[in-house]
Structures are given as C-alpha cells and as structure tokens.
Coordinates of C-alpha atoms in Angstrom, one line a residue:
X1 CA -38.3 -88.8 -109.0
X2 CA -40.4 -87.7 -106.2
X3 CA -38.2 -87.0 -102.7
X4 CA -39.1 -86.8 -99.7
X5 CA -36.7 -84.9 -97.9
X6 CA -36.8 -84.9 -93.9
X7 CA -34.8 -82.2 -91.6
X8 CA -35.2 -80.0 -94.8
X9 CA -35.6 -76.7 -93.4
X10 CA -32.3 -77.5 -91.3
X11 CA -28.8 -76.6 -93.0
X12 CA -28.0 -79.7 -94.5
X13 CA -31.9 -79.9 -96.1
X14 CA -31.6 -76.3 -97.4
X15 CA -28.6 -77.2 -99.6
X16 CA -30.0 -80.9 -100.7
X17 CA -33.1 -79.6 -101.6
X18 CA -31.4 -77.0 -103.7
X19 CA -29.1 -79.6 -105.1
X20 CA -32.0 -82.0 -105.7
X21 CA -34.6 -79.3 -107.6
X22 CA -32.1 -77.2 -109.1
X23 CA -29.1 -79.6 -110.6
X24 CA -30.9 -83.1 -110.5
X25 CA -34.5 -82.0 -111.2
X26 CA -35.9 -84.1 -108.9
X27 CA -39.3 -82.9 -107.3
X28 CA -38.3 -82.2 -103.8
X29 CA -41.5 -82.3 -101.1
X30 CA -40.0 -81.2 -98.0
X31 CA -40.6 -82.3 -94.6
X32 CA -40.0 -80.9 -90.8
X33 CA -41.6 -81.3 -87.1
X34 CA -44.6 -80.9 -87.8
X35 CA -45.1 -83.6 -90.5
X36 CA -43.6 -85.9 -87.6
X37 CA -46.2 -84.4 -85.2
X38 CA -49.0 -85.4 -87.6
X39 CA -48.6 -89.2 -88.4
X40 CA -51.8 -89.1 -91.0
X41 CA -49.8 -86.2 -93.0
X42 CA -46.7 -88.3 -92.6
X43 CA -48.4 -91.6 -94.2
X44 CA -50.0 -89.1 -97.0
X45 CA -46.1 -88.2 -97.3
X46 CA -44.2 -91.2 -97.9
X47 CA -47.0 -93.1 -100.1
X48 CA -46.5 -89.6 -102.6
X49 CA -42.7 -90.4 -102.9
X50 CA -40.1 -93.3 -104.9
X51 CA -37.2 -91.9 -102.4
X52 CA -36.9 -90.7 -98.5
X53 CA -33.8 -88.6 -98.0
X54 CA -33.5 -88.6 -94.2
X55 CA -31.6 -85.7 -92.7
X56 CA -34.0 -85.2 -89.6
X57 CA -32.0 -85.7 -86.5
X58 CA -31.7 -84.7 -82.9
X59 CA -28.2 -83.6 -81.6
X60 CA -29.0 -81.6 -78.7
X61 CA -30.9 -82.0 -75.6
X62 CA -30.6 -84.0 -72.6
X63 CA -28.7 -87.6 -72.7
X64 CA -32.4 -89.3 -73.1
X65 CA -33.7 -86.9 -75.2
X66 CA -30.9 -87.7 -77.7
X67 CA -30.8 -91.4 -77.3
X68 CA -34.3 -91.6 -78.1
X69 CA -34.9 -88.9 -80.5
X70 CA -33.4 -90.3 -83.4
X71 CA -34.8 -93.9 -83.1
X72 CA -38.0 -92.3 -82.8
X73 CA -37.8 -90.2 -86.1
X74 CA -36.8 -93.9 -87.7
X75 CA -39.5 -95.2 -86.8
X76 CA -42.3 -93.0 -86.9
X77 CA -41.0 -93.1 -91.3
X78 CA -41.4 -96.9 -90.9
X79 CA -44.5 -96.9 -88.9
X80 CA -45.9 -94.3 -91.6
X81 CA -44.5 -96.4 -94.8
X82 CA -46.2 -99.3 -93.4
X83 CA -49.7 -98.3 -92.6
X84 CA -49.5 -97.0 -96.3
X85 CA -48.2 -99.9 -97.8
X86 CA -45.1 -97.5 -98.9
X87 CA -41.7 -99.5 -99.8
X88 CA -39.1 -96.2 -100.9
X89 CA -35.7 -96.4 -101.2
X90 CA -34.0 -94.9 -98.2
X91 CA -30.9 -92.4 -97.9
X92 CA -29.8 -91.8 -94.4
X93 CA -27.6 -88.6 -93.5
X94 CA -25.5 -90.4 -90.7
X95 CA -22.5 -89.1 -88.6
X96 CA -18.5 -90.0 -88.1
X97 CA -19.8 -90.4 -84.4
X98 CA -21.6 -93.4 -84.8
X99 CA -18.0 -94.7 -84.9
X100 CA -17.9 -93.6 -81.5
X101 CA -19.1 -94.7 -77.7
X102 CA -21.7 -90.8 -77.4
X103 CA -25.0 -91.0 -76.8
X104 CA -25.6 -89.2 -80.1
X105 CA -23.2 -92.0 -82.1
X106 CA -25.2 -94.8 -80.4
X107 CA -28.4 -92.6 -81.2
X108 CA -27.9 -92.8 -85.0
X109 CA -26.6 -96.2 -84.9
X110 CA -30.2 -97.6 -83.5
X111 CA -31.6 -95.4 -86.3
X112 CA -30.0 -96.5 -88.7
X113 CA -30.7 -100.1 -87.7
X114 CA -34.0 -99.7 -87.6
X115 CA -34.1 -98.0 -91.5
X116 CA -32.2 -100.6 -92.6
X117 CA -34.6 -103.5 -91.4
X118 CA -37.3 -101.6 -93.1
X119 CA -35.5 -101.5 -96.2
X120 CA -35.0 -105.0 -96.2
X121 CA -38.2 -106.4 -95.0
X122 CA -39.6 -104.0 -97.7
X123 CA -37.4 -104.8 -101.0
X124 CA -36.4 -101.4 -101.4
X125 CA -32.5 -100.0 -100.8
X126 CA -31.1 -98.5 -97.9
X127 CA -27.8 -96.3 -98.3
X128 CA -26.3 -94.7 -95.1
X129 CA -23.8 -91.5 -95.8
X130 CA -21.4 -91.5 -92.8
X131 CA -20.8 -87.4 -93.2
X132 CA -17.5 -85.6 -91.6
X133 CA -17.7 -82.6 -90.3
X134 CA -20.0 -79.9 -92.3
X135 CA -19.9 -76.5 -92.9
X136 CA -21.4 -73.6 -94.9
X137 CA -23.2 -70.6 -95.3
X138 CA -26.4 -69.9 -92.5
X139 CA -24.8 -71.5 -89.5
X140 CA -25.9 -70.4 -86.5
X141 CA -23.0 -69.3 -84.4
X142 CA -22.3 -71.7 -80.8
X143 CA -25.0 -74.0 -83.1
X144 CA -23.7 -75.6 -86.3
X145 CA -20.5 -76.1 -86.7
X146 CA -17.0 -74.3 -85.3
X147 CA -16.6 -72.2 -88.5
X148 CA -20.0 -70.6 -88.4
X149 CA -19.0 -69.5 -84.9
X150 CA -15.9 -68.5 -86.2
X151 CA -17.1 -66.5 -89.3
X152 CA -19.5 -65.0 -86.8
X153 CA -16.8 -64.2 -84.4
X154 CA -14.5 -62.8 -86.8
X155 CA -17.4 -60.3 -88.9
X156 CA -18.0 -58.8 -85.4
X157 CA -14.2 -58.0 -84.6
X158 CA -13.8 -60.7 -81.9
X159 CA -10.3 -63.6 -82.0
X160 CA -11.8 -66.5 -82.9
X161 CA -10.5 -68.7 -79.6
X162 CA -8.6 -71.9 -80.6
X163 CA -8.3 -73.7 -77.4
X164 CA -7.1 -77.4 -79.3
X165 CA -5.7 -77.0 -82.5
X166 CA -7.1 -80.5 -83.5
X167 CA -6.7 -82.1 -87.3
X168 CA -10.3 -81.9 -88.8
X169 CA -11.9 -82.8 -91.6
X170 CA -14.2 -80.7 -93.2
X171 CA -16.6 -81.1 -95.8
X172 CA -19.2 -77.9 -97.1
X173 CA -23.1 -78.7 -97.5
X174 CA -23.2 -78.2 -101.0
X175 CA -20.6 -81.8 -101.8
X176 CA -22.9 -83.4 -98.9
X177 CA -25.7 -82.9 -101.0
X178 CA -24.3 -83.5 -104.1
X179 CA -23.6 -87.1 -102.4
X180 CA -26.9 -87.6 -101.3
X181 CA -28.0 -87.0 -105.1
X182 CA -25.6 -89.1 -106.3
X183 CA -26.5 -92.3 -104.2
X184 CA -30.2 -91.9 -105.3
X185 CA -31.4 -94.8 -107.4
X186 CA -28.8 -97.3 -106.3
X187 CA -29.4 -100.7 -106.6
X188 CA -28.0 -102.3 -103.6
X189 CA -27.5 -101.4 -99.8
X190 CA -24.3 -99.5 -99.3
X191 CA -22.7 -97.6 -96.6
X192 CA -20.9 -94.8 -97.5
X193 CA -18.0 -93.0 -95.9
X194 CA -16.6 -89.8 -98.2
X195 CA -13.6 -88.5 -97.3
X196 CA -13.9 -84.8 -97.0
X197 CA -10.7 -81.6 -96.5
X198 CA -8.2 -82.4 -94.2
X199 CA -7.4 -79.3 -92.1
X200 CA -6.8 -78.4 -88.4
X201 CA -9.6 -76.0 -86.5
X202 CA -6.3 -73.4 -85.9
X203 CA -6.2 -73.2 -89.8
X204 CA -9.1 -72.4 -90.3
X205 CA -9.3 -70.0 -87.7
X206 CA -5.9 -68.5 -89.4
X207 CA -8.2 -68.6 -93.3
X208 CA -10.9 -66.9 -92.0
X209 CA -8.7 -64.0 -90.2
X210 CA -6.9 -63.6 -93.7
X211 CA -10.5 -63.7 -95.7
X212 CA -11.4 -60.9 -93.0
X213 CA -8.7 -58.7 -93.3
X214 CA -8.0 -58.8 -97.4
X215 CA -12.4 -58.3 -97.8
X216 CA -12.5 -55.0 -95.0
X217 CA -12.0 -53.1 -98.3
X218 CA -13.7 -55.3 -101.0
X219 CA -10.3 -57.1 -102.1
X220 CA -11.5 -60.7 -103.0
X221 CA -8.6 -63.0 -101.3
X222 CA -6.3 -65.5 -103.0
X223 CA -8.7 -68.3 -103.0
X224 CA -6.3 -71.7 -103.8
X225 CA -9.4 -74.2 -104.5
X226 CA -12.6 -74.8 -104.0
X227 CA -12.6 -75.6 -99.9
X228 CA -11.1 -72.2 -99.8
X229 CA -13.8 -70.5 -101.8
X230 CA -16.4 -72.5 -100.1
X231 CA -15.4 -71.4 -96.9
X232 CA -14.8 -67.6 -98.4
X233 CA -18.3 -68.3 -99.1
X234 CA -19.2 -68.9 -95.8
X235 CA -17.8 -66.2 -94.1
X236 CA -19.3 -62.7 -96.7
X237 CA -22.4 -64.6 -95.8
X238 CA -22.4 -63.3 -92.3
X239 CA -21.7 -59.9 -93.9
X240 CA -24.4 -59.5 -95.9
X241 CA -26.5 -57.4 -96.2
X242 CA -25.1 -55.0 -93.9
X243 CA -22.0 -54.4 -95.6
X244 CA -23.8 -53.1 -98.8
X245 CA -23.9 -51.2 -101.0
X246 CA -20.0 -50.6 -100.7
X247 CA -18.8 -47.2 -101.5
X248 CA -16.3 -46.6 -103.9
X249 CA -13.7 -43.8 -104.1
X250 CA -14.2 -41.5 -107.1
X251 CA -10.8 -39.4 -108.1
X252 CA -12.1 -36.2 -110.3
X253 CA -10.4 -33.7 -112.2
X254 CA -10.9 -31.7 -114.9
X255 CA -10.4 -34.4 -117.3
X256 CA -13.6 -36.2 -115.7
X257 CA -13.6 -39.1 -112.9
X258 CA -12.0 -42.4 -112.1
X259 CA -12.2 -45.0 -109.3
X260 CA -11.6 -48.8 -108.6
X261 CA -14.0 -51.9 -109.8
X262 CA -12.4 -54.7 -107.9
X263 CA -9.3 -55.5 -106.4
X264 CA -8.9 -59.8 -106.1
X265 CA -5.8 -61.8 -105.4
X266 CA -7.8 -64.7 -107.4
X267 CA -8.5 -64.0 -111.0
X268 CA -11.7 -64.2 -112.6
X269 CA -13.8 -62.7 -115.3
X270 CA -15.0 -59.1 -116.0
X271 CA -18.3 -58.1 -118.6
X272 CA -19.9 -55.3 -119.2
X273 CA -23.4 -54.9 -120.0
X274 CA -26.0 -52.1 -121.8
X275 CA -30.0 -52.3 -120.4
X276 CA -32.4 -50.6 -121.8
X277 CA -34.9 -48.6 -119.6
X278 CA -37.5 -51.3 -117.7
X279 CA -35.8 -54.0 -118.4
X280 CA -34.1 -56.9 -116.2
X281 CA -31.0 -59.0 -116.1
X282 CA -29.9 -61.9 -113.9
X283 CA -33.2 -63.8 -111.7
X284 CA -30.6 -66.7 -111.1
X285 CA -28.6 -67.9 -107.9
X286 CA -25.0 -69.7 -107.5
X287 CA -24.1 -72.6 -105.3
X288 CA -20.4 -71.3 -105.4
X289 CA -19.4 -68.8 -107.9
X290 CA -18.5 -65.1 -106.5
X291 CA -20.0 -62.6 -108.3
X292 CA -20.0 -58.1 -108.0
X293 CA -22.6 -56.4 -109.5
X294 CA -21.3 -52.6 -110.1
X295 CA -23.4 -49.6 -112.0
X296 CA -21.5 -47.1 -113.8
X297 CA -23.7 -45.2 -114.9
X298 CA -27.5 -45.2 -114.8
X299 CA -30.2 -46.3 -112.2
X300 CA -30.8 -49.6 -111.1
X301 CA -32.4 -51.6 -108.9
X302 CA -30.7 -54.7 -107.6
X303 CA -33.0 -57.3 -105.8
X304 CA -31.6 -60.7 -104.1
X305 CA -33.6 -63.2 -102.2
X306 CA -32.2 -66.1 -100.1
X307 CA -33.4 -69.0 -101.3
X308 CA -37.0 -70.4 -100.1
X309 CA -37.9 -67.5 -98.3
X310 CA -40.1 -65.0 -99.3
X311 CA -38.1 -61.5 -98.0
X312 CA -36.7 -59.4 -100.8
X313 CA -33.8 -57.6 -100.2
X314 CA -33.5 -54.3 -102.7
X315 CA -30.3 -52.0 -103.2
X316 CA -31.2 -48.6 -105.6
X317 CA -28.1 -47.5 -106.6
X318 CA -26.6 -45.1 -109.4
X319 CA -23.5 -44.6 -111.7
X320 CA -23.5 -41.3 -110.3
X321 CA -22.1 -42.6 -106.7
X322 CA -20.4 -45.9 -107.8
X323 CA -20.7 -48.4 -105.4
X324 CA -20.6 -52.4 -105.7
X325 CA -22.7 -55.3 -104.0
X326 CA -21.4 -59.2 -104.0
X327 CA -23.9 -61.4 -104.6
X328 CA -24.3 -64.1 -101.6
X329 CA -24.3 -68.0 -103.1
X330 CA -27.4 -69.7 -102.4
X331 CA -29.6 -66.3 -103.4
X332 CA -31.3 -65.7 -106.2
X333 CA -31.0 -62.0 -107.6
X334 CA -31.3 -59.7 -110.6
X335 CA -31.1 -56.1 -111.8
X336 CA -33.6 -53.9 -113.3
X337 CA -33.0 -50.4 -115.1
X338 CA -35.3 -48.4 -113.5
X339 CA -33.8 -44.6 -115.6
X340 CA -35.0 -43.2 -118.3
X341 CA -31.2 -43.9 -120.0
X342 CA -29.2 -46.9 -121.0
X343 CA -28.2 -48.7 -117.9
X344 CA -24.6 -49.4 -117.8
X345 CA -23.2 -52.2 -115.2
X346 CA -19.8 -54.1 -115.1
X347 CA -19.8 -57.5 -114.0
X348 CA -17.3 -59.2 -112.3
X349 CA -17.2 -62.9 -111.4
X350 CA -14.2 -65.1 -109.9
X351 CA -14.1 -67.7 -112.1
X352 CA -14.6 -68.0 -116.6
X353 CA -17.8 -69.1 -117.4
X354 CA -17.8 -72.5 -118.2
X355 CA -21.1 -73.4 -120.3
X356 CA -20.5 -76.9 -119.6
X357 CA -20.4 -76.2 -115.6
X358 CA -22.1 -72.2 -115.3
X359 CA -23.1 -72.8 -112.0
X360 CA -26.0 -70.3 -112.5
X361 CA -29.7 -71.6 -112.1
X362 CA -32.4 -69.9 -112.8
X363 CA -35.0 -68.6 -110.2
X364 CA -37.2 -65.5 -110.1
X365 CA -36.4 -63.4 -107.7

C-alpha cells in the first residue's frame, strides 16, 4: 500500500516509517510542517495514498495553541482529501490523556472527532490507537519522554531526580509502530487501547543506574526481556558515538597476547568471520538486537549510519590495538577490509539468530 505518514520526521514517525518500509513493505511517503504549510502539496499527497497514518500533533505551546493545533492538523487532511476527492482509510496516533480534563486530552479528542466524521462521511475506516506512555532511542532530553531525560542524565554523571515515584506504563516506539502496521487494512472503525509495561518512574530510574554502571566497562547487563533490552537500547544510544571505539586491554608475554571480547550478564551468540581484502560485510540495521563488532586482526573500516539521514559515521580500527564498537539499533552499518591480509573480526550478538525472526534488514550504508 501506499502510506502517508504525518509527524514522520518526529520520534514516533521515525520508528513507523521504519516498521512500515522495512518489515511490512509498504511504500512510506512521509509528511511534516511544511506539507501542512502548503495545502496544494497536501491535496497532491493524500490523493497518491490508500492509507493516512496520522502521528502529527501539537503538545507544547500556549493553552490556545494546543487546543487548536490539533483540530487544525485534522482538518487541513480532511479539507485536503476532499478538494481531491480522496476517501483513505485513517489511523490516528491518539493519547491516554484524551481520557483526561487537559487541554491537550480535549485537543486530540476534537481531532479525533473530526477524522472520524470524515471517515464516515467518506466510506473509508477510521481506527484511533490510544498510546501509553512511549519511549525509545533519540529522545530529546526535558522533551520526549522522562526516560530520554533520564538516559541523558545518567550518560553525563548526573542522579536522575525522582520527585513522585508514580506507577507508569510504558510502551517503546518500535511495538507502537508495529501497532499502527497491524491495524492497517481493517475493515471496520475501531478504537484501540494496548496495554503496554507496567513499571514505576523510580524503577526505571533504578534500570537505567544499573545499565550505567555494568556498561562503564563494556559489560552488557542482565537484560530479563524485551522492555529491559529496549530500554538498554535506549540508553547506549546517548553514548554513541562518543564512547567508541572502546579500548581493550592486551596482556602480553612471551607466549604472545591475550585480552577480553565481551563480558555480558545476558547470553547471546559469538561468530567469527574471515574477509578477504576490499571486500564488505553487514549494510543492515536492527530494531532491537545488540550487536559488537571486534577486529582481531587486520584493517577495517566500520561505517554506521542512523537511519534516513545522510551523515556517515566511520571507525578505522586494527587487530593490532583491539578495540570493540556496539552497533546502535535503528542504524544501518557494515565493515569493509581495507589491508592487504585476510581480515579477521569476532562477532558478538545478545541473542541466537533466529532465521524465522533475524531482526536484521538490509540497507546500504
């Protein structure tokens, strides 16, 4: 299907889109201000699409700019369908505050009204996702969400401050999205609630600390399911790329050399791998799997780039000084022998490949 996906340079959209190219091979055309600000281009938009996925929202501002904000972005898709003769099926990212009495809950309410009405004036299906609280990796500390500023606050050697240690529920972008996928091509109006993790914001403060202190040296934490992973995720986000390439110790004698790969509390799954000169491994990304690329010997070139951008990060590194870089989720990223020798490189990953459920999708870097 073609998609139109509003708000998707925001956090949410970043991780749909993803979700919606990558895993549901949909053909994602994205969509921000300036599509709004241009009502022609926002008519050409919708009549190009079978689906709007509507994640464009306004949360901040003054109590009027909220209020109306949202209702406006409602209707200027209506107004746009309309003129074009458009009729799409609509999914609408909504909130656990339009439960609530806020300006902001009473915001998306209207909007949601008003998308609704559309949808059934036009014949087409209308299915609201009422999301909990969302987290994952990119937030924006004092922005987002509390654990981006925690992650933040904690990767600069600051206590996170937990003034209420209130129950939450949590949910990361990449299940959101994979929601949002799933309710595409329904055949009747729905409102969705999904339930997300049930934690407290002191917990998470307490994960995060742990995550901190067990990854100062490269030790990958005890990681008990997926939240915990996810939110591990999260956090070495904010680390990178400063914190690589990571040095390793190497103990020599006159027997020859030895030092650490990986110390992990979680289990996982080590290969080794021979490259011939010029060639290159890898131009894939993960939406969750942890994975450490380290060279023993040879010289290599690693490359990663985040995810629609354009910016190339590279790391040159050698087996002569052993050092290891984690690859971030949600970047792409591959190696290249760049010797004149065999390139050696162990691989280390914190989970068995499944081939049923890789998690690996393939992007050039």
């Amino acid at each position: 299907m073609k998609i139109l996906l509003t708000g998707a340079f925001g956090q949410l959209g970043f991780f749909s889109r993803a979700v919606l190219e990558h895993v549901n091979k949909h053909t994602v055309i994205p969509a921000g201000r300036m599509q709004f600000a241009a009502p022609e281009e926002l008519q050409k938009l919708v009549s190009n699409c079978d689906v709007i996925v509507h994640l464009a929202g306004v949360n901040r501002g003054n109590d009027c700019d909220v209020m109306e904000g949202n209702p406006a972005l409602a209707t200027a898709l209506c107004e746009a369908c309309r003129a074009t003769g458009a009729a799409p099926d609509i999914v609408y990212s909504s909130s656990i505050h339009v439960h609530g009495d806020s300006i902001y809950g009473q915001s998306k309410r209207k909007a949601a009204s008003i998308l609704k009405d559309f949808c059934v004036k036009a014949g087409s299906v209308f299915s609201e996702i009422v999301f909990p609280n969302l987290f994952g990796e990119f937030s924006k500390p004092n922005y987002n969400n509390f654990t981006g500023t925690f992650c933040h606050q904690i990767a600069n050697g600051e206590k996170p401050s937990v003034d209420n240690d209130a129950p939450v529920t949590l949910m990361h972008y990449t299940e959101a999205a994979e929601i949002i996928a799933g309710v595409i091509g329904a055949s009747e109006n729905s409102m969705i609630e999904p339930g997300g993790h049930a934690t407290s914001v002191g917990a998470v403060a307490k994960k995060l600390q742990r995550f901190s202190a067990d990854y100062s040296d490269g030790t990958i934490p005890q990681l008990a399911d997926l939240f915990e992973t996810r939110l591990f995720n999260a956090f070495r986000q904010v680390l990178y790329p400063g914190m690589f390439p990571a040095t390793l110790v190497r103990h020599a004698d006159t027997r020859g050399s030895f030092f650490e790969c990986i110390r992990e509390f979680s289990g996982g799954q080590t290969s080794f791998s021979t490259t011939v000169p010029g060639i290159t491994r890898g131009d894939h990304f993960h939406f969750d799997k942890i994975e450490r690329f380290l060279v023993l010997s040879g010289k290599a070139r690693i490359s990663i780039r985040k995810l629609y951008c354009d910016e190339t990060i590279n790391f040159d590194v050698t087996g002569d000084k052993p050092v290891f870089i984690d690859m971030p989720t949600m970047h792409t990223h591959n190696i290249t022998n760049t010797g004149d020798t065999d390139l050696l490189t162990l691989f280390w990953t914190n989970d068995h490949y499944d081939p049923q459920h890789p998690d690996t999708y393939q992007v050039k870097v």
